[in-house]
Coordinates of N, CA and C in Angstrom, one line a residue:
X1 N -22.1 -36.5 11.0 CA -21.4 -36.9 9.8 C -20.0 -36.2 9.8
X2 N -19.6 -35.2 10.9 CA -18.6 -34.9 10.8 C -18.5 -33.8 11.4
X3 N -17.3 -32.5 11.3 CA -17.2 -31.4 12.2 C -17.8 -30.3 11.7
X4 N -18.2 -29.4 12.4 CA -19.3 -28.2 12.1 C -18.5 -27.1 11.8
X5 N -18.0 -26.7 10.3 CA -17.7 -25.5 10.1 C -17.9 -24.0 10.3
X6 N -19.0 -24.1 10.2 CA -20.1 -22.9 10.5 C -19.1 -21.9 9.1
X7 N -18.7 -22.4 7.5 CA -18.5 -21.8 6.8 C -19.9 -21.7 6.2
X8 N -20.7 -21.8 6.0 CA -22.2 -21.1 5.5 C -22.6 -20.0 6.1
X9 N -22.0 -19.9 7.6 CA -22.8 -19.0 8.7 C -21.9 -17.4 8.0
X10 N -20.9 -18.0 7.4 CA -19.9 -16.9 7.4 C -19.8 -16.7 5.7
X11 N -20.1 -17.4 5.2 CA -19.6 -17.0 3.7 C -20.9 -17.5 2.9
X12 N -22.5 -17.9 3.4 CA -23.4 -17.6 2.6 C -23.2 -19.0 1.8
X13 N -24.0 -18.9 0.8 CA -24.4 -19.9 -0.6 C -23.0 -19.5 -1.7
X14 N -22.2 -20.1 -1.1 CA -21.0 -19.9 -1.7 C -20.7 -20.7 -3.2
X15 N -21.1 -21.5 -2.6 CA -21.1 -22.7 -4.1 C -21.8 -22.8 -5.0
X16 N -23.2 -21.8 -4.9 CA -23.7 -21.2 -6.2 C -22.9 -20.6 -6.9
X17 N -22.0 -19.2 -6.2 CA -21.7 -18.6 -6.8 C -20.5 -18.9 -7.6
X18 N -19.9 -20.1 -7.2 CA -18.7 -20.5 -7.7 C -19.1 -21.1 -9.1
X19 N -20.6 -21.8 -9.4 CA -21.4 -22.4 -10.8 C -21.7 -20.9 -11.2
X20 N -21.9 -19.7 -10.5 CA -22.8 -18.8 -11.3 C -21.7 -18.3 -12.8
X21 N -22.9 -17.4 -13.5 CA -22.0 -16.8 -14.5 C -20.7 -15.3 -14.5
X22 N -20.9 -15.2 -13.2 CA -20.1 -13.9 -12.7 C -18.6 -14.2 -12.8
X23 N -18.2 -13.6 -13.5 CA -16.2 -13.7 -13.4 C -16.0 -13.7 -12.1
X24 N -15.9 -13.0 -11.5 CA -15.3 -12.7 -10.0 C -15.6 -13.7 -9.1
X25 N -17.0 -14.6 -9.3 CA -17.8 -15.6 -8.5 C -17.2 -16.9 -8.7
X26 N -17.1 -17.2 -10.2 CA -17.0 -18.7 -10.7 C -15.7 -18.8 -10.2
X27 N -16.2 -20.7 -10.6 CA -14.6 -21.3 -9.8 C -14.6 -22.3 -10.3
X28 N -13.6 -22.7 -11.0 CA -13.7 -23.2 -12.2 C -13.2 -24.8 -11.7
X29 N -12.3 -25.2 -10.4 CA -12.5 -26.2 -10.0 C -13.3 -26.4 -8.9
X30 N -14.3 -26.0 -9.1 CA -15.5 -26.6 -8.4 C -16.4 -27.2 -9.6
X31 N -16.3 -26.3 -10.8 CA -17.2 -26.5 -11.8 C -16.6 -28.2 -12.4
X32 N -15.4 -27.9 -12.2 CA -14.5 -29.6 -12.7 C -15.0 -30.8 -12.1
X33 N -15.3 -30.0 -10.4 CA -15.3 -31.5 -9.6 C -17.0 -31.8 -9.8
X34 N -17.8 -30.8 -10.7 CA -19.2 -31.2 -9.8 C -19.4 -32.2 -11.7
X35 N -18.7 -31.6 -12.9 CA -18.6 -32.2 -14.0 C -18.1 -33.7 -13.7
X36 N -17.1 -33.8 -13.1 CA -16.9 -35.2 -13.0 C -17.6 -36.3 -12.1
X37 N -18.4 -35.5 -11.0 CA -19.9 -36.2 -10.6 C -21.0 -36.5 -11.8
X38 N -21.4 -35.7 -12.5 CA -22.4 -35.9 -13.4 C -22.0 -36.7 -14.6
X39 N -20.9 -36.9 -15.0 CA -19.7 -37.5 -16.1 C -20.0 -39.0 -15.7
X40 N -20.1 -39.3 -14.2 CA -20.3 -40.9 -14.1 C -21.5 -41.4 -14.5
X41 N -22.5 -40.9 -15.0 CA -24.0 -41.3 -15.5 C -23.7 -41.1 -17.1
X42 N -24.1 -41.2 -17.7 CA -24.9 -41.1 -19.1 C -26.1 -40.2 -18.9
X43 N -27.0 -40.7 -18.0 CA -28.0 -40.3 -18.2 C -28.7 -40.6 -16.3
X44 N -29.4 -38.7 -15.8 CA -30.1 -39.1 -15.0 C -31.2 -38.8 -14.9
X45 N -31.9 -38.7 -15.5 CA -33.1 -38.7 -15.9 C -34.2 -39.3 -14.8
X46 N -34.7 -38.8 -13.9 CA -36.0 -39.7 -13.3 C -35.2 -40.8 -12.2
X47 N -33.7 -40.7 -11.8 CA -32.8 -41.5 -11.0 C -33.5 -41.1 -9.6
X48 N -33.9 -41.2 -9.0 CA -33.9 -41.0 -7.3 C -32.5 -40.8 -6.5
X49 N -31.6 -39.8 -6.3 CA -30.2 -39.6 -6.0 C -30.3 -39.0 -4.1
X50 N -29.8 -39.5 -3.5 CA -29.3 -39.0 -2.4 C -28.0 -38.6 -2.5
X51 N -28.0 -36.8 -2.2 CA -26.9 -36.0 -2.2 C -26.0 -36.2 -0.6
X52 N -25.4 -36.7 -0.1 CA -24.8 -36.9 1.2 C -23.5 -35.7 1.6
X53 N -24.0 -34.8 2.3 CA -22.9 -33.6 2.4 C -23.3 -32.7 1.5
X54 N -24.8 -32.1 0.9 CA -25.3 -31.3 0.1 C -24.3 -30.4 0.6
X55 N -24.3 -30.1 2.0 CA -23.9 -28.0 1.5 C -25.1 -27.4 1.4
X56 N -24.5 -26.0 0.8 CA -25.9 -25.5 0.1 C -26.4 -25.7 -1.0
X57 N -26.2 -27.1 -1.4 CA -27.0 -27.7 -2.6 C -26.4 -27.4 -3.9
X58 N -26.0 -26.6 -4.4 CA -25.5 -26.4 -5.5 C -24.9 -27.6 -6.3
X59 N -24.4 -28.6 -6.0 CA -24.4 -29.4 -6.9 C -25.5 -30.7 -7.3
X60 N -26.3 -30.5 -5.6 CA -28.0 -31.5 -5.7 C -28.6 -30.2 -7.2
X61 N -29.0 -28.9 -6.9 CA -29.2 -28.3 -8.2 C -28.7 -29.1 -9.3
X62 N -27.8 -28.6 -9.9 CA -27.1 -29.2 -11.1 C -28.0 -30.7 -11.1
X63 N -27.9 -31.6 -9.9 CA -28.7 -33.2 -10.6 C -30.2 -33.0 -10.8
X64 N -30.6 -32.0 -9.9 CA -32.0 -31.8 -10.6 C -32.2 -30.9 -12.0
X65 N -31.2 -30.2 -12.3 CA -31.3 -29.9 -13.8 C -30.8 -30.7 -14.7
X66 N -30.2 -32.2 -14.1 CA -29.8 -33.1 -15.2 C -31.4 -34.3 -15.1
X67 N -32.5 -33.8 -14.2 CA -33.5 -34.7 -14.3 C -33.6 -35.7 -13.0
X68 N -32.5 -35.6 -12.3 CA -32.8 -36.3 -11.3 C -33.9 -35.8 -10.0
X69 N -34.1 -36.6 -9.1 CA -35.1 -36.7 -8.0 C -34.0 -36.5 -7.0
X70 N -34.1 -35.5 -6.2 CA -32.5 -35.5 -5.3 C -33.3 -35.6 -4.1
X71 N -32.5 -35.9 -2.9 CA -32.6 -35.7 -1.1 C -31.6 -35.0 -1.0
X72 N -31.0 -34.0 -0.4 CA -30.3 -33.8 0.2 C -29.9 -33.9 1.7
X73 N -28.3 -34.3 2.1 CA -28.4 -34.9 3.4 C -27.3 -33.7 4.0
X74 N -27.5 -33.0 5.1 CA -27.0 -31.8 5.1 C -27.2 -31.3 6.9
X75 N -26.4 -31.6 7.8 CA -26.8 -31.9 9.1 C -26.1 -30.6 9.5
X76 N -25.5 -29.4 9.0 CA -25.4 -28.3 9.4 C -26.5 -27.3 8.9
X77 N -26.9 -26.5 10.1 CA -28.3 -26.0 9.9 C -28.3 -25.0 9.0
X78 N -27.1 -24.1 9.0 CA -27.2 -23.1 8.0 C -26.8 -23.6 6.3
X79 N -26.1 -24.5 6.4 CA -25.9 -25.0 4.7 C -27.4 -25.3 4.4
X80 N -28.3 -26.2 4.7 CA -29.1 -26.8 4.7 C -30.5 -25.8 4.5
X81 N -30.4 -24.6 5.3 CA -31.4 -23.5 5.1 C -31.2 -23.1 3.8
X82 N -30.0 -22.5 3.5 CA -29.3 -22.1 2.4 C -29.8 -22.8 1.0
X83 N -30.1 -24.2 0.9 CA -29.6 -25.0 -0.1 C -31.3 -24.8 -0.4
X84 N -31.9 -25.1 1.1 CA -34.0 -25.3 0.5 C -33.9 -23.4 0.0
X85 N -33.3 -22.5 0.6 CA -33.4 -21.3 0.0 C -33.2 -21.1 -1.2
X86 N -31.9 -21.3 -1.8 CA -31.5 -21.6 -3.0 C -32.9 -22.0 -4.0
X87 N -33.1 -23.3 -3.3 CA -33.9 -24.3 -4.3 C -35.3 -23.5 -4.6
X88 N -35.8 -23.0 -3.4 CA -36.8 -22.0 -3.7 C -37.0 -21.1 -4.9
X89 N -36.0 -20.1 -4.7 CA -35.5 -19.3 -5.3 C -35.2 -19.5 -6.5
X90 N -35.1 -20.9 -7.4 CA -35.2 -20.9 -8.7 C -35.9 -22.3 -9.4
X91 N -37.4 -22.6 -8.1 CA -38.0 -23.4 -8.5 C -37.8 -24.4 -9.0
X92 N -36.7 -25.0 -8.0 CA -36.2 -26.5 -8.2 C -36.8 -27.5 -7.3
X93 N -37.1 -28.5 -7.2 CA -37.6 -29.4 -6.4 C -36.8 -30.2 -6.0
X94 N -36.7 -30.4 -4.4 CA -35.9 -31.2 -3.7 C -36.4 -31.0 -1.9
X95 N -35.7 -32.2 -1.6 CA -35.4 -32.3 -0.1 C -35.0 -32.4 0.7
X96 N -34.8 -31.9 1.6 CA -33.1 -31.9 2.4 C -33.6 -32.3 3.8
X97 N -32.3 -32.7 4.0 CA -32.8 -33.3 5.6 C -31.2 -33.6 6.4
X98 N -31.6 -33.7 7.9 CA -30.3 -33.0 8.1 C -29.5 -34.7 8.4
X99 N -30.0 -35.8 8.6 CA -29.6 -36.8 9.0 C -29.8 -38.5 8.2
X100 N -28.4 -38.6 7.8 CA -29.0 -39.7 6.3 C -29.4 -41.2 7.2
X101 N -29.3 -41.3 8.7 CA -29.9 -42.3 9.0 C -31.8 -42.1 9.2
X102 N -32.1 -41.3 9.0 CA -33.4 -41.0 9.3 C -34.1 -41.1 7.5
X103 N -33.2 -41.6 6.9 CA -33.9 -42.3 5.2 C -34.2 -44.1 5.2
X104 N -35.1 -44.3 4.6 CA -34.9 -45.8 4.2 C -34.3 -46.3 3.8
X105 N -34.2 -47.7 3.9 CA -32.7 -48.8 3.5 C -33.6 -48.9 1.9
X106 N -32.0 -49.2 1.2 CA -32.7 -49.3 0.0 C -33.8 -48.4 -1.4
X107 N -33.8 -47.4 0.0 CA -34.6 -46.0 -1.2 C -34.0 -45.5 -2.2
X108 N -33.0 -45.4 -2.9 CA -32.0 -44.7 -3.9 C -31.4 -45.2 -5.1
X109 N -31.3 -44.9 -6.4 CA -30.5 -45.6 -7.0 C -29.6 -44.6 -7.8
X110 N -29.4 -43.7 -6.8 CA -27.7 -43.5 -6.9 C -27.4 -42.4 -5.5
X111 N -25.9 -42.9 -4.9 CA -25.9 -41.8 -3.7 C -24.7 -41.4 -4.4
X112 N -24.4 -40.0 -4.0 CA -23.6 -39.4 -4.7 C -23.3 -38.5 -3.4
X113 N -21.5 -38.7 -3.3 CA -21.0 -37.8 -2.0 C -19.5 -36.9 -2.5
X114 N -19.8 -35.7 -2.5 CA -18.6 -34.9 -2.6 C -18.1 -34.6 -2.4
X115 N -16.4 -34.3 -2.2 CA -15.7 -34.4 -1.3 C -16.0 -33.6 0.2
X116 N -16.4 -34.8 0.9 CA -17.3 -34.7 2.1 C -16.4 -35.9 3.1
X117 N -16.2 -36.9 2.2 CA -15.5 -38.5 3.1 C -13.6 -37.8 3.9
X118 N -13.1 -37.1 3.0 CA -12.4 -36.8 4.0 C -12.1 -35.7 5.5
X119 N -13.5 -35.5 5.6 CA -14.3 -34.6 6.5 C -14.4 -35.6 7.9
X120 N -14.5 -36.8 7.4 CA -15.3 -38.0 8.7 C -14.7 -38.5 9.6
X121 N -14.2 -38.9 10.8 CA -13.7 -39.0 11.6 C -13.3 -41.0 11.2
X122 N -14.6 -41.4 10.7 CA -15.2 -42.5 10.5 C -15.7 -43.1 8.9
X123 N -14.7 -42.8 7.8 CA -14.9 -42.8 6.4 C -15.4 -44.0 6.5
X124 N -15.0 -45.4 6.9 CA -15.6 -46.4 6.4 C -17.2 -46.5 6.9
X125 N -17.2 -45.8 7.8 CA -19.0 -45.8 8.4 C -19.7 -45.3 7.5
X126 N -19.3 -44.2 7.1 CA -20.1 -43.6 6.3 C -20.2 -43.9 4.6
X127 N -19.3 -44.8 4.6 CA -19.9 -45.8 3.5 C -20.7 -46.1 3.5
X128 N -20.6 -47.1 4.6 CA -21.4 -48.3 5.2 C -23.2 -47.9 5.4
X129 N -23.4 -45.9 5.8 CA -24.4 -45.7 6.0 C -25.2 -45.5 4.4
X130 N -24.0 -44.9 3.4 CA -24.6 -44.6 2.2 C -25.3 -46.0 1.6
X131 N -24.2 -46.9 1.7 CA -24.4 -48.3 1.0 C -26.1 -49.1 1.7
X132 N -26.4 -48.7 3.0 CA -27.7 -48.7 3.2 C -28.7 -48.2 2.6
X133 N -28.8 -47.0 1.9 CA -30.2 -46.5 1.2 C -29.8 -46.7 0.2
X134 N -28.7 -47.2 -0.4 CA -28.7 -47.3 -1.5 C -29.6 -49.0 -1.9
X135 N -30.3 -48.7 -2.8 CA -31.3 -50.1 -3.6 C -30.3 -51.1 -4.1
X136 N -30.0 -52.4 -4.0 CA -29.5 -53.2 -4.8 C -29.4 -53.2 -6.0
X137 N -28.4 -53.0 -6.3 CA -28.2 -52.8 -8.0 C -27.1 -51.4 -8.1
X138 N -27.8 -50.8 -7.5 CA -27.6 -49.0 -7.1 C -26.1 -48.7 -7.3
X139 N -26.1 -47.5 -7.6 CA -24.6 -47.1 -8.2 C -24.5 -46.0 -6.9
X140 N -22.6 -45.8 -6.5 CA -22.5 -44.0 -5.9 C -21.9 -43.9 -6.7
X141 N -21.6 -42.6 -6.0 CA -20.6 -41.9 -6.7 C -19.6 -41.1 -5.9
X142 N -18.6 -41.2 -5.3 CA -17.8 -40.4 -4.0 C -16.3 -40.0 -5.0
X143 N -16.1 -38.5 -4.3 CA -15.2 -38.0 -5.1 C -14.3 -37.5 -3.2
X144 N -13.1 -37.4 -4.1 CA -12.0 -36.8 -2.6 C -11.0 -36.6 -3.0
X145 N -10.1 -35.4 -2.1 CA -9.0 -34.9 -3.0 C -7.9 -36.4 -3.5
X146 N -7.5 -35.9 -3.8 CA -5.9 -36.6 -3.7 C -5.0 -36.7 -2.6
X147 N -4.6 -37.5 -1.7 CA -3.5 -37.3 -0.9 C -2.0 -37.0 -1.2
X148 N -1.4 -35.9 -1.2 CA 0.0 -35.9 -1.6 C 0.5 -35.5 -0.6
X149 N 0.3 -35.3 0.7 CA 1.2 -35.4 1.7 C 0.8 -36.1 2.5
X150 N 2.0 -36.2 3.3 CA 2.2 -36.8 4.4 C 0.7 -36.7 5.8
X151 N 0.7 -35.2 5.6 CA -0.7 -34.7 6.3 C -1.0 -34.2 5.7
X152 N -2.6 -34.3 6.0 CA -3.2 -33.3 5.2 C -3.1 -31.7 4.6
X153 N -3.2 -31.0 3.5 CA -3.0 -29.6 3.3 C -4.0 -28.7 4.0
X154 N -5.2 -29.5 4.0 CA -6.2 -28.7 4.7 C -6.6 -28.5 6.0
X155 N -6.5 -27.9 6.8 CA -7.0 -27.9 8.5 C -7.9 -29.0 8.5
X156 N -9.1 -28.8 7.8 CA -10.3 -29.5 7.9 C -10.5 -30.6 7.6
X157 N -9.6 -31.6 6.9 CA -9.4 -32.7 6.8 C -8.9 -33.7 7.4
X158 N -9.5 -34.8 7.9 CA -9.1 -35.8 8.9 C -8.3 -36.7 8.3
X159 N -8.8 -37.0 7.0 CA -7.7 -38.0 6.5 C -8.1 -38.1 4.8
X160 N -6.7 -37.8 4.4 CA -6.7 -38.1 2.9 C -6.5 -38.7 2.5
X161 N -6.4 -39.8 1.3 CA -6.1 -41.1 0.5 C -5.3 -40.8 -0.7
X162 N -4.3 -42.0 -0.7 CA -3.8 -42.0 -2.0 C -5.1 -42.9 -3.1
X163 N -4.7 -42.8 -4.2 CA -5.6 -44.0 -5.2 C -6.2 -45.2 -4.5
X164 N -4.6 -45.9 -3.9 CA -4.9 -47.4 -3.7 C -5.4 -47.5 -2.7
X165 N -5.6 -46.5 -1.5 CA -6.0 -46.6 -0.5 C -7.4 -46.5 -0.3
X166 N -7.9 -45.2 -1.4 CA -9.5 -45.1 -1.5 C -10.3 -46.1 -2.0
X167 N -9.7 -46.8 -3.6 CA -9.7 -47.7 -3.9 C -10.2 -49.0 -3.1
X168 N -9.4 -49.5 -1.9 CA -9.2 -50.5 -1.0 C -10.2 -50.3 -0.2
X169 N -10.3 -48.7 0.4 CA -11.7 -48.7 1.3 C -13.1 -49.0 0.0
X170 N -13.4 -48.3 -0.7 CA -14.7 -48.6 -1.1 C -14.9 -49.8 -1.6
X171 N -13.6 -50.8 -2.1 CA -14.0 -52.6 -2.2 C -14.5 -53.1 -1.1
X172 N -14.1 -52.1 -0.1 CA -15.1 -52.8 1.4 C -16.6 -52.9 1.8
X173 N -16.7 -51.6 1.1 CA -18.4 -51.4 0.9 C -19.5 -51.7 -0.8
X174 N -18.8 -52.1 -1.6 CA -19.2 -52.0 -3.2 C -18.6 -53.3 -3.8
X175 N -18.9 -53.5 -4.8 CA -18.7 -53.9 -5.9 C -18.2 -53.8 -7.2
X176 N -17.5 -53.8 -8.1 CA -17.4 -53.1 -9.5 C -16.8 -52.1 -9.5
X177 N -15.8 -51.5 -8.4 CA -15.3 -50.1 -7.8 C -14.4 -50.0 -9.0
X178 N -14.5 -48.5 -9.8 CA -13.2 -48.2 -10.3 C -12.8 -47.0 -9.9
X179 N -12.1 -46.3 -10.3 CA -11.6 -45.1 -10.0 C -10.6 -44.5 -10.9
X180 N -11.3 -43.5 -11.1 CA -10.3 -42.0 -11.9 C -10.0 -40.9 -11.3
X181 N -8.8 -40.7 -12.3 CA -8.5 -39.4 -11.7 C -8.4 -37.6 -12.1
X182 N -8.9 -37.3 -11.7 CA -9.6 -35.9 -12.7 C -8.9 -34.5 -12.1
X183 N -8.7 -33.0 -12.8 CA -8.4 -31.8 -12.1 C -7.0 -32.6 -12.3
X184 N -5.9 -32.3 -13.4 CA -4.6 -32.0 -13.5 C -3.6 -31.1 -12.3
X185 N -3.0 -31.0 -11.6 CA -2.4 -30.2 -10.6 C -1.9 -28.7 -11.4
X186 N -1.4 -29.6 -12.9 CA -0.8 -28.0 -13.4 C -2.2 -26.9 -14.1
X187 N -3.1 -27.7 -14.0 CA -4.5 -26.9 -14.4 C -4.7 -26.1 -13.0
X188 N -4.5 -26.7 -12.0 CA -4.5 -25.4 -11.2 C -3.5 -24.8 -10.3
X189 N -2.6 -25.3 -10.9 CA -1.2 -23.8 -11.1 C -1.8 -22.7 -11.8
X190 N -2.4 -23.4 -13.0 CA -2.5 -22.4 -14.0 C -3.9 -21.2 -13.3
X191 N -4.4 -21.9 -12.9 CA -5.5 -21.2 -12.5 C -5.3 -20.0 -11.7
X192 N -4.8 -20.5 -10.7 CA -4.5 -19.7 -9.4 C -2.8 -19.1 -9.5
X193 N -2.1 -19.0 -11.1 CA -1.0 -17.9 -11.4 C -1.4 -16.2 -11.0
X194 N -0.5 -16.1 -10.2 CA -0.5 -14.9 -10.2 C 0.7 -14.1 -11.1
X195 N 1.2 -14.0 -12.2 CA 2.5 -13.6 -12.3 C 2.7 -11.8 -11.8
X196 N 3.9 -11.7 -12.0 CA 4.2 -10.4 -11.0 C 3.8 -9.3 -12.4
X197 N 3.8 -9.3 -13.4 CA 3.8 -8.6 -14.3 C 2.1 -8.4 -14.8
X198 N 1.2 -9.1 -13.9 CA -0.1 -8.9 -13.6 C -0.3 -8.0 -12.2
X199 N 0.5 -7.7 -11.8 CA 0.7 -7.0 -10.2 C 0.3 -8.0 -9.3
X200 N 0.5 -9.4 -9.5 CA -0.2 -10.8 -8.3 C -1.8 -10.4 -8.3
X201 N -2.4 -9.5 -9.6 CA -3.9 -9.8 -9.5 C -4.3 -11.2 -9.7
X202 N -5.5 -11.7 -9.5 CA -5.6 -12.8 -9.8 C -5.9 -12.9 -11.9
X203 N -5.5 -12.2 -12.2 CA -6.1 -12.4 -14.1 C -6.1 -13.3 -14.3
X204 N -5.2 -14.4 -14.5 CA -5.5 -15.8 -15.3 C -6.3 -16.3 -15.0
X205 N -7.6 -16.0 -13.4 CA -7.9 -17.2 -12.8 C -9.4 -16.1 -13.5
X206 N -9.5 -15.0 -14.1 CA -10.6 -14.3 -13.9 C -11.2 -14.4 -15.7
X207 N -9.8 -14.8 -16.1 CA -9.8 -15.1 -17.8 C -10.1 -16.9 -17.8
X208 N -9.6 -17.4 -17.1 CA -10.5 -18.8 -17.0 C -11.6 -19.1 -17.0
X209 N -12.5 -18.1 -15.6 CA -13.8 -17.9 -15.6 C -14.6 -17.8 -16.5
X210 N -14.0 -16.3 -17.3 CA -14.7 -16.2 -18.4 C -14.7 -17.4 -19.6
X211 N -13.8 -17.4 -19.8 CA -13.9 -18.5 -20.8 C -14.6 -20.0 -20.4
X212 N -15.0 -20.7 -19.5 CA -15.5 -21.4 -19.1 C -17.3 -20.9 -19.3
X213 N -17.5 -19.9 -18.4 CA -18.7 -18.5 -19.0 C -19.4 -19.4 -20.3
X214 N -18.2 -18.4 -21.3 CA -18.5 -18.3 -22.5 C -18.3 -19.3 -23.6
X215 N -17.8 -20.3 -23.3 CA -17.8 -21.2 -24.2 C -17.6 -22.7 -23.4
X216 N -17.8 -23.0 -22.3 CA -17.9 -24.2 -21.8 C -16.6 -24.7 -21.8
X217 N -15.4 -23.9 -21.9 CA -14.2 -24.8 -22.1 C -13.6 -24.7 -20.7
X218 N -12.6 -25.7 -19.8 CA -12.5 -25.5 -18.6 C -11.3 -26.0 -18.7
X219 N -10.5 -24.8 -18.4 CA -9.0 -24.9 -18.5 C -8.1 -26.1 -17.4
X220 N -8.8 -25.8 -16.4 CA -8.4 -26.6 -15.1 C -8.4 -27.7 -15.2
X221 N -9.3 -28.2 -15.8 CA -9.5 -30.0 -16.4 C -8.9 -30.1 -17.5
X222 N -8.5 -29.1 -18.1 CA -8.0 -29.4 -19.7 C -6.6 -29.4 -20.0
X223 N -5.5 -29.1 -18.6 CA -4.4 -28.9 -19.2 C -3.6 -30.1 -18.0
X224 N -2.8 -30.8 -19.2 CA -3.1 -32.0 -19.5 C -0.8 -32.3 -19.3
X225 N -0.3 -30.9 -19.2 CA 0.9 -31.0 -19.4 C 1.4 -32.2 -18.3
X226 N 1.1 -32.2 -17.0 CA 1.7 -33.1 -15.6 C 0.5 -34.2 -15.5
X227 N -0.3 -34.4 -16.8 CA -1.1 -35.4 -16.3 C -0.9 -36.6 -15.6
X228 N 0.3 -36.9 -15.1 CA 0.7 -38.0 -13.6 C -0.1 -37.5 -12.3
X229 N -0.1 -36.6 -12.3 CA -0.4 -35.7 -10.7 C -2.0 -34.8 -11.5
X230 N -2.9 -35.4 -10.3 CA -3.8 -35.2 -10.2 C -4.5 -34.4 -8.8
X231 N -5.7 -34.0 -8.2 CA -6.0 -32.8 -7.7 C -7.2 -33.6 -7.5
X232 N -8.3 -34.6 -7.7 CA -9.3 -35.2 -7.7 C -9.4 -36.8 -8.1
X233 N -10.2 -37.6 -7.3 CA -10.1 -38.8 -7.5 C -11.6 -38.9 -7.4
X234 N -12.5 -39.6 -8.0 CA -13.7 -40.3 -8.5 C -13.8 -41.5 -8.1
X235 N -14.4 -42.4 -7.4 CA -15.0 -43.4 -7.3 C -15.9 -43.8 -7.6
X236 N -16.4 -45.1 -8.4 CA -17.8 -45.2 -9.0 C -18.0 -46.8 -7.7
X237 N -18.9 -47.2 -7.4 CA -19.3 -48.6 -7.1 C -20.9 -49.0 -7.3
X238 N -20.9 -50.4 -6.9 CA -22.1 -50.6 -7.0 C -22.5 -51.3 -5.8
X239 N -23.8 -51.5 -4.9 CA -24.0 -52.7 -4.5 C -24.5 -54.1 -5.0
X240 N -24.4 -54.8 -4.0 CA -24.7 -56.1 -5.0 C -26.3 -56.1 -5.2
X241 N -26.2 -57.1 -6.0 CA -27.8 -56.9 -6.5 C -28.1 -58.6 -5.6
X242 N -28.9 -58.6 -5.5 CA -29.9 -59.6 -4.6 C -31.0 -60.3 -5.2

């Protein structure tokens, strides 16, 4: 499904710690992007979800504490240990497995993939593999940065998309495709300020934390000043029903 990081080998169950309650740990756009995964349901209650690009699960967690039935699909060996360890570890139920062609066609009624598609050498395939287990009727849900350059910002990305372009690929696989756009860019200026009169500690980003913590409020999604430019894009679609 794509290239082997081996960042679990080296940095652990990292994406718990970015949900956990710890100042130092949390991360407050991770917390944005896994809110605007769960934001496309109302309700998942009893949903059967295939997570595609688990990780170490921390955000399949979160669907199982929203009530869903998760799979996770997770073909690097150490995320994937990590994620059934996790799951262990606070008596969550789930299943992980390392290869999403080795699921049934049609088993799912929702796949949900996080920014994972611009990882793939082969984005439209991997539509095309999700749009298989997904059940007729069945909803995803794929999220991916924003493209604002020319090349990608990240080493690890093969290819980024503007709106129209993500847009255009998932009408190739779905139905009813819309798309939003979420994570303001000045929300994470603001995050990751270091001003010099803080000595370039990270404080604003450690005062976000907290206050996210402590009262649910998430600065990174909430500030709203350059809302033209965005940091996250959402895709919803459907297959067709039969």
């Amino acid at each position: 499904m794509g290239e082997n990081f081996h960042k679990y080998e080296q940095r652990g169950a990292y994406h718990w710690g970015f949900v956990s309650n710890h100042p130092f740990r949390h991360h407050c756009p991770t917390t944005a992007r896994y809110k605007a995964v769960l934001n496309a349901l109302p309700d998942w209650q009893g949903r059967r979800v295939v997570d595609v690009g688990c990780g170490d699960g921390a955000l399949s967690g979160w669907l199982v504490k929203e009530g869903a039935r998760v799979t996770g699909v997770e073909p690097e060996d150490d995320g994937r240990a990590l994620a059934q360890g996790e799951f262990a570890k606070r008596g969550l139920g789930g299943t992980f497995i390392s290869n999403l062609a080795d699921l049934p066609p049609n088993a799912f009624d929702v796949a949900v993939c996080s920014d994972v598609i611009e990882h793939v050498p082969d984005p439209l395939g991997l539509l095309a593999d999700i749009r298989r287990v997904v059940k007729p009727g069945g909803m995803v849900v794929i999220t991916t940065p924003v493209r604002l350059t020319e090349t990608p910002l990240d080493p690890h990305h093969v290819t980024e998309f503007f709106p129209s372009e993500f847009l255009e690929l998932m009408e190739q696989q779905f139905v009813r495709v819309e798309l939003s756009l979420e994570i303001p860019i000045a929300g994470l200026m603001l995050y990751y300020w270091r001003p010099w009169f803080f000595l370039r500690r990270p404080v604003v980003t450690w005062f976000c934390n907290l206050l996210e913590i402590l009262t649910g409020i998430n600065l990174v999604e909430g500030i709203t000043a350059l809302d033209r430019y965005h940091h996250l894009q959402v895709a919803t679609g459907f297959k067709e029903s039969t």
